[in-house]
Coordinates of C-alpha atoms in Angstrom, one line a residue:
M245 CA 9.6 -13.7 6.2
I246 CA 10.7 -14.0 9.8
K247 CA 13.1 -16.6 11.1
V248 CA 11.2 -18.8 13.6
A249 CA 12.2 -21.4 16.1
I250 CA 9.4 -23.8 17.2
L251 CA 10.3 -25.6 20.5
C252 CA 8.2 -28.5 21.7
F253 CA 8.4 -31.1 24.4
T254 CA 5.6 -33.7 23.8
D255 CA 4.4 -35.8 20.9
Q256 CA 1.2 -33.7 20.7
G257 CA 3.3 -30.6 20.7
L258 CA 5.5 -32.0 17.9
S259 CA 2.3 -32.6 15.8
I260 CA 1.3 -28.9 16.3
A261 CA 4.9 -27.8 15.5
K262 CA 4.7 -29.6 12.1
T263 CA 1.5 -27.9 11.3
L264 CA 3.0 -24.5 12.1
Q265 CA 6.1 -25.2 10.1
K266 CA 4.1 -25.4 6.9
E267 CA 2.9 -21.9 7.6
F268 CA 6.2 -20.3 8.5
Y269 CA 8.6 -20.8 5.6
R270 CA 11.8 -19.9 7.5
S271 CA 11.2 -22.1 10.6
K272 CA 13.0 -24.9 12.4
I273 CA 11.5 -27.4 14.9
L274 CA 13.6 -28.1 18.0
T275 CA 12.3 -30.9 20.2
T276 CA 13.3 -32.9 23.2
R277 CA 11.3 -35.9 21.8
D278 CA 12.9 -38.8 19.9
T279 CA 12.3 -38.0 16.2
T280 CA 13.7 -38.5 12.7
S281 CA 15.9 -35.5 12.1
S282 CA 16.0 -33.5 9.0
K283 CA 17.4 -30.1 8.0
D284 CA 14.1 -28.6 9.4
I285 CA 13.6 -30.7 12.5
K286 CA 16.3 -31.2 15.2
Q287 CA 16.4 -33.2 18.4
I288 CA 18.0 -31.3 21.3
D289 CA 19.3 -32.4 24.7
S290 CA 19.2 -29.2 26.7
V291 CA 16.8 -26.2 26.5
A292 CA 19.1 -24.2 28.7
E293 CA 22.0 -24.6 26.3
L294 CA 19.7 -23.9 23.3
M295 CA 18.6 -20.6 24.9
K296 CA 22.1 -19.6 25.8
N297 CA 23.5 -20.1 22.3
S298 CA 20.5 -19.2 20.1
F299 CA 18.0 -17.0 21.8
H300 CA 18.8 -13.9 19.8
N301 CA 19.5 -15.8 16.5
Y302 CA 15.8 -16.0 15.7
D303 CA 13.1 -13.3 15.1
A304 CA 10.5 -15.4 17.0
W305 CA 10.3 -18.3 19.4
I306 CA 7.2 -20.4 19.6
F307 CA 7.1 -22.6 22.7
I308 CA 4.6 -25.5 22.7
G309 CA 4.0 -26.6 26.3
A310 CA 3.5 -25.2 29.7
L311 CA 3.8 -21.4 30.1
G312 CA 6.1 -21.9 33.1
I313 CA 8.7 -23.7 31.0
C314 CA 8.6 -20.9 28.5
V315 CA 9.1 -18.2 31.1
R316 CA 11.9 -20.0 33.0
S317 CA 13.7 -20.8 29.7
I318 CA 13.8 -17.2 28.5
A319 CA 14.1 -15.3 31.8
H320 CA 17.9 -15.0 31.9
H321 CA 18.2 -14.0 28.3
I322 CA 15.8 -11.0 28.1
E323 CA 17.6 -7.8 27.4
D324 CA 15.6 -5.0 25.8
K325 CA 12.2 -4.8 24.1
T326 CA 13.8 -3.1 21.1
T327 CA 16.1 -6.1 20.5
D328 CA 14.5 -9.2 22.1
P329 CA 12.8 -11.6 19.8
A330 CA 9.1 -12.3 19.8
V331 CA 8.1 -15.1 22.2
I332 CA 4.8 -16.9 21.9
N333 CA 3.5 -19.8 24.0
I334 CA 1.0 -22.5 23.0
D335 CA -0.4 -25.2 25.3
D336 CA 0.3 -28.7 23.8
Q337 CA -3.4 -29.2 23.1
G338 CA -3.4 -26.1 20.8
K339 CA -6.2 -24.4 22.7
F340 CA -4.5 -21.1 23.7
V341 CA -1.9 -19.0 22.0
Q342 CA -0.3 -16.4 24.3
S343 CA 2.0 -13.4 23.4
V344 CA 4.7 -13.5 26.0
L345 CA 7.5 -11.1 25.0
S346 CA 8.0 -8.3 22.5
G347 CA 4.4 -7.9 21.6
H348 CA 4.8 -4.8 19.5
I349 CA 8.3 -4.2 18.3
G350 CA 9.0 -7.9 18.0
R351 CA 5.6 -8.5 16.5
A352 CA 4.7 -11.2 19.0
N353 CA 1.1 -10.0 19.0
V354 CA 0.8 -10.2 15.2
V355 CA 2.3 -13.7 15.2
T356 CA 0.0 -14.7 18.1
K357 CA -3.1 -13.7 16.1
Q358 CA -1.7 -15.5 13.0
I359 CA -1.2 -18.7 14.9
S360 CA -4.6 -18.5 16.5
K361 CA -6.2 -18.5 13.1
I362 CA -4.0 -21.4 11.9
L363 CA -4.9 -23.6 14.9
D364 CA -8.4 -22.3 15.4
A365 CA -7.2 -21.4 19.0
Q366 CA -7.9 -18.6 21.4
A367 CA -5.4 -15.7 21.1
V368 CA -4.3 -14.3 24.5
I369 CA -2.9 -10.8 24.2
S370 CA -2.5 -8.6 27.3
T371 CA -1.2 -5.4 25.6
S372 CA -3.6 -2.6 26.5
S373 CA -3.4 -0.8 23.2
D374 CA -4.3 -4.0 21.3
L375 CA -7.1 -4.8 23.6
Q376 CA -8.6 -1.4 23.1
E377 CA -7.7 -1.5 19.4
L378 CA -5.6 1.6 19.7
W379 CA -2.5 2.5 17.7
A380 CA 0.7 0.9 18.8
L381 CA 2.7 4.1 19.1
D382 CA 6.0 2.3 19.6
T383 CA 5.8 0.6 16.2
L384 CA 4.2 3.2 14.0
A385 CA 7.7 4.6 13.0
E386 CA 9.0 1.2 11.8
R387 CA 5.7 0.4 10.1
Y388 CA 5.6 3.5 8.0
R389 CA 9.4 4.2 7.8
W390 CA 9.2 7.3 9.9
K391 CA 11.8 8.5 12.4
V392 CA 10.5 9.3 15.9
K393 CA 11.3 11.6 18.8
S394 CA 9.4 12.3 22.0
S395 CA 9.6 14.9 24.7
I396 CA 9.3 12.3 27.5
S397 CA 9.9 8.6 27.5
T398 CA 8.0 6.5 25.0
N399 CA 6.5 4.4 27.8
E400 CA 5.1 7.5 29.5
I401 CA 3.7 8.6 26.1
I402 CA 2.0 5.2 25.6
S403 CA 0.6 5.3 29.1
L404 CA -1.1 8.6 28.4
F405 CA -2.5 7.3 25.2
V406 CA -3.8 3.9 26.4
N407 CA -5.4 5.7 29.4
R408 CA -7.3 7.7 26.8
K409 CA -6.1 11.2 27.7
S410 CA -7.2 14.0 25.5
T411 CA -5.0 13.9 22.4
A412 CA -4.4 16.1 19.4
L413 CA -3.3 14.4 16.2
I414 CA -1.5 16.9 13.9
L415 CA -1.1 15.7 10.4
K416 CA 1.1 18.1 8.5
T417 CA 2.1 15.7 5.8
K418 CA 0.2 12.9 4.0
D419 CA 1.1 9.3 3.2
K420 CA -0.2 5.8 3.9
G421 CA 0.5 6.2 7.6
T422 CA -1.5 9.3 8.0
Q423 CA -4.3 7.9 6.0
Y424 CA -4.4 4.9 8.4
L425 CA -4.5 7.2 11.4
E426 CA -7.3 9.2 9.9
K427 CA -9.3 6.1 9.1
T428 CA -8.8 4.5 12.6
C429 CA -8.9 7.6 14.8
P430 CA -10.2 6.9 18.4
D431 CA -12.9 9.0 19.8
F432 CA -10.6 10.8 22.3
V433 CA -8.3 12.1 19.5
D434 CA -9.0 15.3 17.6
I435 CA -7.4 15.7 14.2
F436 CA -5.7 18.9 12.9
Y437 CA -3.8 19.6 9.7
N438 CA -1.9 22.6 10.8
L439 CA -0.2 23.6 14.1
D440 CA -1.9 27.0 14.0
D441 CA -5.3 25.4 14.1
C442 CA -4.6 23.5 17.3
D443 CA -4.5 25.0 20.8
I444 CA -2.0 22.5 22.2
N445 CA -2.5 23.7 25.7
E446 CA -6.0 22.2 25.7
Y447 CA -4.6 18.6 25.3
E448 CA -2.7 16.2 27.5
L449 CA -0.9 14.5 24.6
L450 CA 0.2 15.6 21.2
I451 CA 0.9 13.2 18.3
Y452 CA 2.6 15.0 15.3
I453 CA 3.4 13.7 11.8
G454 CA 5.3 16.1 9.6
Y455 CA 8.6 17.9 9.4
E456 CA 8.3 20.8 11.9
V457 CA 10.1 21.2 15.3
F458 CA 8.2 23.2 18.0
D459 CA 8.3 23.6 21.7
S460 CA 5.5 22.4 23.8
K461 CA 4.8 21.9 27.5
T462 CA 2.3 19.2 26.6
P463 CA 4.0 15.8 26.1
I464 CA 4.5 15.1 22.4
I465 CA 5.6 12.3 20.2
S466 CA 6.7 13.4 16.8
Y467 CA 7.0 11.1 13.7
Y468 CA 9.1 12.4 10.8
P469 CA 8.7 11.0 7.3
A470 CA 11.7 11.4 5.0
C471 CA 10.0 14.3 3.2
I472 CA 12.3 17.3 3.0
A473 CA 14.7 17.9 0.1
I474 CA 17.7 20.2 0.7
G475 CA 19.2 22.0 -2.3
S476 CA 22.6 23.6 -1.9
G477 CA 25.4 25.4 -3.7
C478 CA 28.8 26.2 -2.1
A479 CA 32.3 27.6 -2.5
K480 CA 34.9 25.1 -3.7
D481 CA 36.5 23.1 -0.9
I482 CA 34.3 24.5 1.8
E483 CA 35.2 23.1 5.2
P484 CA 33.0 20.0 5.9
S485 CA 32.5 20.9 9.6
L486 CA 31.4 24.4 8.8
L487 CA 28.9 23.3 6.1
I488 CA 27.4 20.6 8.3
K489 CA 27.1 23.0 11.2
G490 CA 25.6 25.7 8.9
L491 CA 23.0 23.3 7.4
E492 CA 22.1 22.1 10.9
S493 CA 21.6 25.7 12.0
A494 CA 19.6 26.5 8.9
L495 CA 17.2 23.6 9.6
E496 CA 16.9 24.7 13.2
K497 CA 16.2 28.3 12.1
E498 CA 13.5 27.1 9.8
N499 CA 12.0 24.8 12.4
V500 CA 12.6 21.8 10.2
A501 CA 13.6 18.5 11.8
I502 CA 16.8 16.9 10.6
E503 CA 15.1 13.6 10.9
S504 CA 12.7 14.6 8.1
V505 CA 15.4 15.2 5.5
Y506 CA 15.2 12.8 2.5
A507 CA 18.2 13.9 0.5
I508 CA 20.6 16.8 -0.3
G509 CA 21.3 17.9 -3.8
S510 CA 23.6 20.1 -5.8
A511 CA 25.2 20.6 -9.2
T512 CA 27.2 17.8 -10.9
I513 CA 30.4 19.8 -10.5
K514 CA 30.0 19.3 -6.8
N515 CA 29.7 15.5 -6.9
K516 CA 33.0 15.1 -5.1
E517 CA 32.6 18.0 -2.7
Q518 CA 33.7 16.5 0.6
A519 CA 31.5 18.6 2.7
Y520 CA 28.3 17.3 1.0
L521 CA 29.6 13.8 1.1
D522 CA 30.2 14.0 4.8
F523 CA 26.8 15.6 5.5
A524 CA 25.1 12.8 3.5
K525 CA 27.1 10.1 5.3
Q526 CA 26.5 11.6 8.8
Y527 CA 22.8 11.6 8.3
N528 CA 22.6 8.5 6.1
I529 CA 20.8 10.2 3.2
P530 CA 21.5 10.3 -0.5
F531 CA 23.6 13.1 -2.1
I532 CA 22.1 13.7 -5.6
T533 CA 23.7 15.9 -8.2
Y534 CA 22.2 17.4 -11.4
S535 CA 23.7 18.6 -14.7
G536 CA 23.3 22.2 -15.7
E537 CA 20.7 21.2 -18.3
E538 CA 18.6 19.5 -15.6
L539 CA 18.9 22.4 -13.2
N540 CA 17.8 24.8 -15.9
T541 CA 14.5 23.0 -16.3
I542 CA 13.4 24.7 -13.1
T543 CA 12.3 28.3 -13.0
V544 CA 13.9 29.4 -9.8
A545 CA 12.5 32.0 -7.5
N546 CA 15.7 33.9 -7.1
P547 CA 17.8 33.7 -10.3
S548 CA 21.4 34.9 -10.1
E549 CA 23.3 36.3 -13.1
V550 CA 26.6 35.7 -11.2
V551 CA 25.9 32.0 -10.8
K552 CA 24.8 31.8 -14.4
K553 CA 28.2 33.2 -15.6
K554 CA 30.1 30.8 -13.3
V555 CA 28.3 27.5 -13.7
G556 CA 25.8 28.1 -16.5
V557 CA 22.6 28.0 -14.4
Y558 CA 20.5 30.6 -12.7
G559 CA 20.3 28.8 -9.4
V560 CA 21.6 25.6 -7.8
S561 CA 20.0 25.3 -4.4
E562 CA 16.4 26.1 -5.4
A563 CA 16.6 24.0 -8.6
A564 CA 18.2 21.0 -6.9
A565 CA 15.6 21.1 -4.0
A566 CA 12.8 21.3 -6.6
L567 CA 14.1 18.4 -8.7
I568 CA 14.5 16.1 -5.7
A569 CA 11.0 17.0 -4.4
D570 CA 9.3 17.0 -7.8
Q571 CA 8.1 20.5 -6.9
S572 CA 7.9 24.0 -8.2
T573 CA 7.7 25.6 -4.8
W574 CA 9.9 25.9 -1.8
L575 CA 9.4 25.8 2.0
T576 CA 12.5 28.0 2.2
E577 CA 13.8 29.8 -0.9
K578 CA 17.5 30.4 -1.5
T579 CA 19.3 31.6 1.5
K580 CA 22.9 32.7 1.6
V581 CA 25.2 31.8 4.5
L582 CA 28.7 33.1 5.2
T583 CA 30.8 30.7 7.3
Q584 CA 33.5 31.6 9.8
S585 CA 36.2 30.9 7.2
G586 CA 34.7 33.4 4.8
K587 CA 33.4 30.8 2.4
K588 CA 29.8 30.9 1.3
F589 CA 27.0 28.4 0.7
T590 CA 23.3 28.6 -0.1
Y591 CA 20.4 26.3 0.8
A592 CA 16.8 25.9 -0.1
F593 CA 14.2 23.4 1.3
S594 CA 11.3 21.8 -0.5
L595 CA 8.6 19.3 0.6
L596 CA 8.5 16.2 -1.5
S597 CA 5.3 16.4 -3.6
V598 CA 4.1 12.9 -2.6
Y599 CA 3.8 14.1 1.1
E600 CA 2.0 17.4 0.3
R601 CA -1.5 17.8 1.5
K602 CA -3.2 19.2 -1.6
A603 CA -6.2 18.6 -3.9
S604 CA -6.4 15.3 -5.6
I605 CA -8.6 13.4 -8.0
A606 CA -9.2 9.7 -7.6
I607 CA -10.5 7.8 -10.5
V608 CA -12.3 4.9 -8.7
G609 CA -13.6 1.7 -10.1
A610 CA -17.0 1.1 -8.7
G611 CA -17.0 -2.6 -9.4
S612 CA -19.4 -4.6 -11.4
G613 CA -22.6 -3.4 -9.7
D614 CA -22.8 -4.9 -6.2
P615 CA -21.8 -2.2 -3.7
E616 CA -20.1 -4.9 -1.6
L617 CA -17.7 -5.6 -4.5
L618 CA -16.2 -2.1 -4.2
T619 CA -12.6 -2.3 -2.9
L620 CA -11.9 -1.3 0.7
K621 CA -9.7 1.5 -0.6
G622 CA -12.4 2.7 -2.9
Q623 CA -14.9 2.8 0.0
Y624 CA -12.5 4.8 2.2
I625 CA -11.9 7.3 -0.6
L626 CA -15.7 7.6 -1.3
E627 CA -16.4 8.1 2.4
N628 CA -14.0 11.0 2.7
A629 CA -14.5 12.7 -0.7
D630 CA -15.6 16.3 -1.0
C631 CA -17.0 15.9 -4.5
I632 CA -18.2 12.7 -6.2
L633 CA -19.1 12.6 -9.9
Y634 CA -20.5 9.2 -10.8
A635 CA -21.6 7.7 -14.1
G636 CA -25.2 7.1 -13.1
S637 CA -26.2 5.0 -16.1
L638 CA -23.6 2.4 -15.2
V639 CA -22.9 2.9 -11.5
P640 CA -25.5 2.0 -8.8
E641 CA -26.7 5.1 -6.9
A642 CA -26.3 3.0 -3.7
L643 CA -22.6 3.5 -3.9
T644 CA -23.0 7.3 -3.4
H645 CA -24.8 6.7 -0.1
M646 CA -21.3 6.3 1.4
A647 CA -20.6 10.0 0.8
K648 CA -20.0 12.1 3.9
E649 CA -22.4 14.8 5.0
G650 CA -21.8 18.0 3.0
A651 CA -20.2 16.3 0.0
L652 CA -21.3 17.2 -3.5
V653 CA -22.7 14.2 -5.3
R654 CA -23.6 14.6 -9.0
N655 CA -24.7 12.2 -11.7
S656 CA -22.5 12.8 -14.8
A657 CA -24.7 10.9 -17.2
S658 CA -26.3 14.0 -18.6
M659 CA -23.1 16.1 -18.5
T660 CA -20.5 16.8 -21.2
L661 CA -16.9 16.3 -20.3
E662 CA -16.4 20.0 -20.1
E663 CA -19.2 20.4 -17.6
Q664 CA -17.7 17.6 -15.4
V665 CA -14.2 19.3 -15.6
A666 CA -15.7 22.7 -14.6
I667 CA -17.0 21.1 -11.4
M668 CA -13.7 19.4 -10.7
D669 CA -11.8 22.7 -11.4
Q670 CA -13.9 24.4 -8.7
Y671 CA -13.2 21.8 -6.0
Y672 CA -9.5 21.4 -7.0
A673 CA -8.9 25.1 -6.6
Q674 CA -10.1 24.7 -3.0
G675 CA -7.7 21.9 -2.3
K676 CA -10.6 19.4 -2.0
S677 CA -10.7 15.6 -2.5
I678 CA -12.5 14.7 -5.8
V679 CA -13.8 11.2 -6.9
R680 CA -14.6 10.3 -10.5
L681 CA -16.6 7.1 -10.0
H682 CA -16.5 4.7 -13.0
S683 CA -18.2 1.4 -13.6
G684 CA -16.2 -1.9 -13.3
D685 CA -12.5 -1.3 -13.6
P686 CA -11.5 2.1 -15.0
S687 CA -8.9 0.6 -17.2
I688 CA -11.4 -1.4 -19.2
Y689 CA -13.7 0.7 -21.5
G690 CA -13.6 3.4 -18.8
A691 CA -13.3 6.4 -21.1
I692 CA -10.7 7.8 -18.6
Q693 CA -7.9 8.6 -21.1
E694 CA -9.5 11.8 -22.3
Q695 CA -10.0 13.0 -18.7
M696 CA -6.4 12.2 -17.8
T697 CA -5.2 14.2 -20.8
I698 CA -7.0 17.2 -19.4
F699 CA -5.7 16.6 -15.9
D700 CA -2.1 16.4 -17.3
E701 CA -2.6 19.6 -19.2
K702 CA -3.8 21.3 -16.0
G703 CA -1.1 19.8 -13.8
Y704 CA -3.6 18.1 -11.6
E705 CA -2.7 15.3 -9.2
Y706 CA -4.7 12.2 -9.8
Y707 CA -4.5 8.5 -9.3
I708 CA -6.5 5.3 -10.2
V709 CA -8.1 2.8 -7.8
P710 CA -8.9 -0.4 -9.7
G711 CA -12.3 -2.1 -9.4
I712 CA -13.9 -5.5 -10.1
S713 CA -14.7 -5.8 -13.8
S714 CA -17.9 -7.3 -15.1
F715 CA -15.9 -10.1 -16.7
Q716 CA -14.7 -11.1 -13.2
A717 CA -18.2 -10.9 -11.8
A718 CA -19.3 -13.0 -14.7
A719 CA -16.8 -15.7 -13.8
A720 CA -17.9 -15.6 -10.2
H721 CA -21.6 -16.0 -11.1
L722 CA -20.8 -18.8 -13.5
K723 CA -18.6 -20.5 -10.9
S724 CA -16.0 -20.8 -13.6
E725 CA -12.2 -20.4 -13.8
F726 CA -11.6 -18.8 -17.2
T727 CA -8.1 -20.2 -17.4
I728 CA -8.4 -24.0 -17.2
P729 CA -5.3 -26.2 -17.7
E730 CA -5.1 -27.7 -21.2
I731 CA -8.4 -26.0 -22.1
A732 CA -7.8 -22.2 -22.1
Q733 CA -4.9 -20.3 -20.7
T734 CA -5.8 -17.0 -22.2
I735 CA -8.7 -14.5 -21.6
I736 CA -9.5 -12.0 -24.4
L737 CA -11.4 -8.8 -23.4
T738 CA -12.8 -7.1 -26.5
R739 CA -15.8 -5.7 -28.2
G740 CA -17.4 -6.0 -31.6
E741 CA -17.1 -3.4 -34.4
G742 CA -20.1 -1.2 -34.5
N743 CA -20.3 2.5 -35.2
T744 CA -16.9 2.9 -33.5
P745 CA -14.3 1.1 -35.7
M746 CA -11.9 -1.5 -34.3
P747 CA -8.1 -1.4 -35.1
E748 CA -7.3 -3.5 -38.2
H749 CA -5.3 -6.0 -36.2
E750 CA -8.1 -6.6 -33.6
K751 CA -10.8 -8.3 -35.6
I752 CA -13.0 -10.7 -33.6
A753 CA -12.7 -13.4 -36.3
D754 CA -8.9 -13.3 -36.0
M755 CA -8.9 -13.4 -32.2
A756 CA -11.4 -16.3 -32.4
K757 CA -8.6 -18.5 -33.9
L758 CA -7.1 -18.8 -30.4
R759 CA -10.3 -20.5 -29.1
A760 CA -9.5 -18.7 -25.8
T761 CA -12.1 -17.6 -23.2
M762 CA -13.5 -14.5 -24.9
C763 CA -15.4 -11.8 -23.0
I764 CA -17.2 -9.4 -25.3
F765 CA -18.3 -6.0 -24.1
L766 CA -20.6 -3.3 -25.7
S767 CA -21.7 -5.6 -28.5
V768 CA -25.2 -6.7 -27.9
G769 CA -26.5 -4.5 -30.7
I770 CA -24.5 -6.4 -33.3
A771 CA -25.0 -9.9 -31.9
K772 CA -25.6 -11.5 -35.2
K773 CA -22.4 -10.2 -36.7
I774 CA -20.5 -11.2 -33.6
Q775 CA -21.9 -14.8 -33.7
E776 CA -20.9 -15.1 -37.4
Q777 CA -17.4 -14.1 -36.7
L778 CA -17.0 -16.4 -33.7
L779 CA -18.4 -19.4 -35.6
E780 CA -15.6 -19.1 -38.1
H781 CA -13.3 -20.8 -35.5
Y782 CA -15.4 -21.8 -32.4
P783 CA -17.6 -25.0 -32.8
E784 CA -21.3 -24.4 -32.7
D785 CA -21.6 -26.2 -29.3
T786 CA -19.0 -24.0 -27.6
P787 CA -20.4 -23.0 -24.1
L788 CA -22.0 -19.6 -24.1
A789 CA -23.0 -17.2 -21.3
I790 CA -25.0 -14.0 -21.7
L791 CA -25.1 -11.8 -18.6
Y792 CA -27.2 -8.7 -18.1
R793 CA -26.2 -6.3 -15.4
V794 CA -24.2 -9.0 -13.6
S795 CA -24.1 -8.6 -9.8
W796 CA -26.8 -5.9 -9.9
P797 CA -30.1 -6.6 -8.0
D798 CA -31.9 -7.2 -11.3
E799 CA -29.2 -9.3 -13.0
Q800 CA -30.2 -12.0 -15.5
V801 CA -28.0 -14.7 -16.9
W802 CA -28.6 -17.1 -19.8
T803 CA -26.3 -20.0 -20.7
G804 CA -26.3 -22.2 -23.8
K805 CA -24.3 -22.8 -26.9
L806 CA -22.7 -20.4 -29.3
S807 CA -25.2 -21.3 -31.9
E808 CA -27.9 -19.8 -29.6
L809 CA -26.4 -16.4 -29.1
T810 CA -28.6 -14.3 -31.4
T811 CA -31.8 -16.2 -30.4
I812 CA -31.2 -15.5 -26.6
I813 CA -30.6 -11.8 -27.2
K814 CA -33.7 -11.4 -29.5
E815 CA -36.1 -13.4 -27.3
N816 CA -35.1 -11.4 -24.2
K817 CA -35.0 -8.0 -26.0
L818 CA -31.5 -7.3 -24.6
T819 CA -30.2 -3.9 -25.7
R820 CA -27.3 -2.8 -23.4
T821 CA -25.3 -3.5 -20.3
V822 CA -24.7 -7.1 -21.5
M823 CA -21.6 -9.2 -21.3
I824 CA -21.1 -12.1 -23.8
V825 CA -18.7 -14.9 -22.7
V826 CA -17.7 -17.7 -25.1
G827 CA -15.3 -20.6 -24.4
E828 CA -14.8 -24.1 -23.2
A829 CA -13.8 -22.9 -19.7
I830 CA -17.4 -21.9 -18.9
G831 CA -18.5 -24.5 -16.3
A832 CA -15.5 -26.8 -16.8
R833 CA -14.6 -29.0 -13.9
K834 CA -12.5 -32.0 -15.0
N835 CA -9.0 -30.7 -15.4
R836 CA -6.5 -30.3 -12.5
S837 CA -3.5 -28.0 -12.3
W838 CA -0.1 -29.0 -11.0
L839 CA 0.0 -26.3 -8.4
Y840 CA -1.2 -28.5 -5.5
D841 CA -0.1 -31.9 -6.8
D842 CA 1.8 -33.9 -4.2
K843 CA 4.6 -34.4 -6.7
W844 CA 5.0 -30.7 -7.4
H845 CA 7.6 -29.0 -5.0
H846 CA 8.6 -25.4 -4.7
I847 CA 10.0 -23.0 -2.0
F848 CA 6.8 -23.1 0.0
R849 CA 6.2 -26.8 -0.2
K850 CA 9.5 -28.6 0.1
K851 CA 10.4 -32.1 -0.8
E852 CA 11.1 -33.9 2.4
K853 CA 14.7 -35.2 2.8
T854 CA 15.1 -37.3 5.9
I855 CA 18.4 -37.7 7.7
Q856 CA 18.8 -40.6 10.1
S857 CA 19.6 -39.4 13.6

């Protein structure tokens, strides 16, 4: 939440200011107009004095009035784009919102767009990269917590980029930032994943994200995620200056940027070693130590019997680097260094596993059926996958049309689990991106546990992307809130007991005692039994909805009373892909929550306390 000052000069401007104050929680209105003062609204006598005393005390200034007043007011207080606050100007009719100062670093452009939506006004932004919808190179580092270095001035780099000079984007590591760059890459930028694959002399600009240091005659801007773990062991009381110099030289030798170092680690017996403490302090990184038992969990590449006799472990530097990085490999294995004083230390470097470019498996929720209900993240992953296995009996084939050219797309409906895993093994060994596409949300009757057990046994990297469940699509179709105040505040997702037994403590009849909104999956074949169990506690006239393939093109929905459940299913010959919903919340409209009541106050809607001026 940014700290905002809203400065206005007319009655109409004050009205706009009050609208904006409701949207910016940490905001204060400052006005030259006569007004009733409060802790959030203050009358001022002099704009010049206000600017002199308070210009750098706020993250953003919103002027409501003539642009000339805004410019003259701030002119003498502008210092540097890295420290100046954002300044935005709005005319007092609320028609135009203009970003005036600190468009990128100060986020004035972002705030301008936000205000334009609040007021339904025209945003006026003159920054070239924003107008061309190009990356803001001067804010990428802050946005993704990278450190940045460039071979020429940042302004010269930005000039080359916004003038669309041929650019090579080299993505050595992988994180949210690099995924964003891949997804939004302009047409004049070519993507590479290794320096060796790129002839840098063919380009007028290089953008690099990773941990390497390299020379280039081509202008380059390098972004360094904190992705490198240093493990080290040393002689007792080694001179701090010599260790620091030695580690700096080691990084330089291995072409690893000091800006990319995440932490340094060693054995617990070194937790007060001044040299390590000084190195960590100088570069503002953690110093992490591990017990002998923890270090011995790592099978080091270069075990030492001498170290084992002295400290009880086969290696400190490799083990510490691997533990920090959650890795079993090293960019640089244990290396010994002899300092000028005759004291020794060792080092090893590892890349943090979360930044490594390697094979991965995404278990993606396809949603309830409508391809447009797939999440944006799910769509991006599908579009970039090398292999897609989808449950064809439950997932619309239309979703697989998003696959890129050359991707393998297979329907797993006729496959055994072993056959599916065999395909994934093949693509995983090649370092490819694999998607296992499940219906609805994978966490709800997704049958993913058995797959994850195999992935864990094989040491595979995998993650889950949630999806819209059919019970949520059902609520949307029924135009119902399943948690209505004073009616139902609980949703039960369950199934009936058929061939697959239910846990003893999860009987439908027992859960029906709560009279909650109950969504019943996979139970159409035992509808009569379900109805009998529900009627033990729900009244016969309890609202009922039966939804077949909800959100699919051929969806069908029936509503009625609980007493009609079996009849509806028999008459319509429903056999599978059916959701049964029971509860008073279906179609309810009368009750109101306290959330938006004018008597209900909280941090975002404050109770007004006026102070007489």
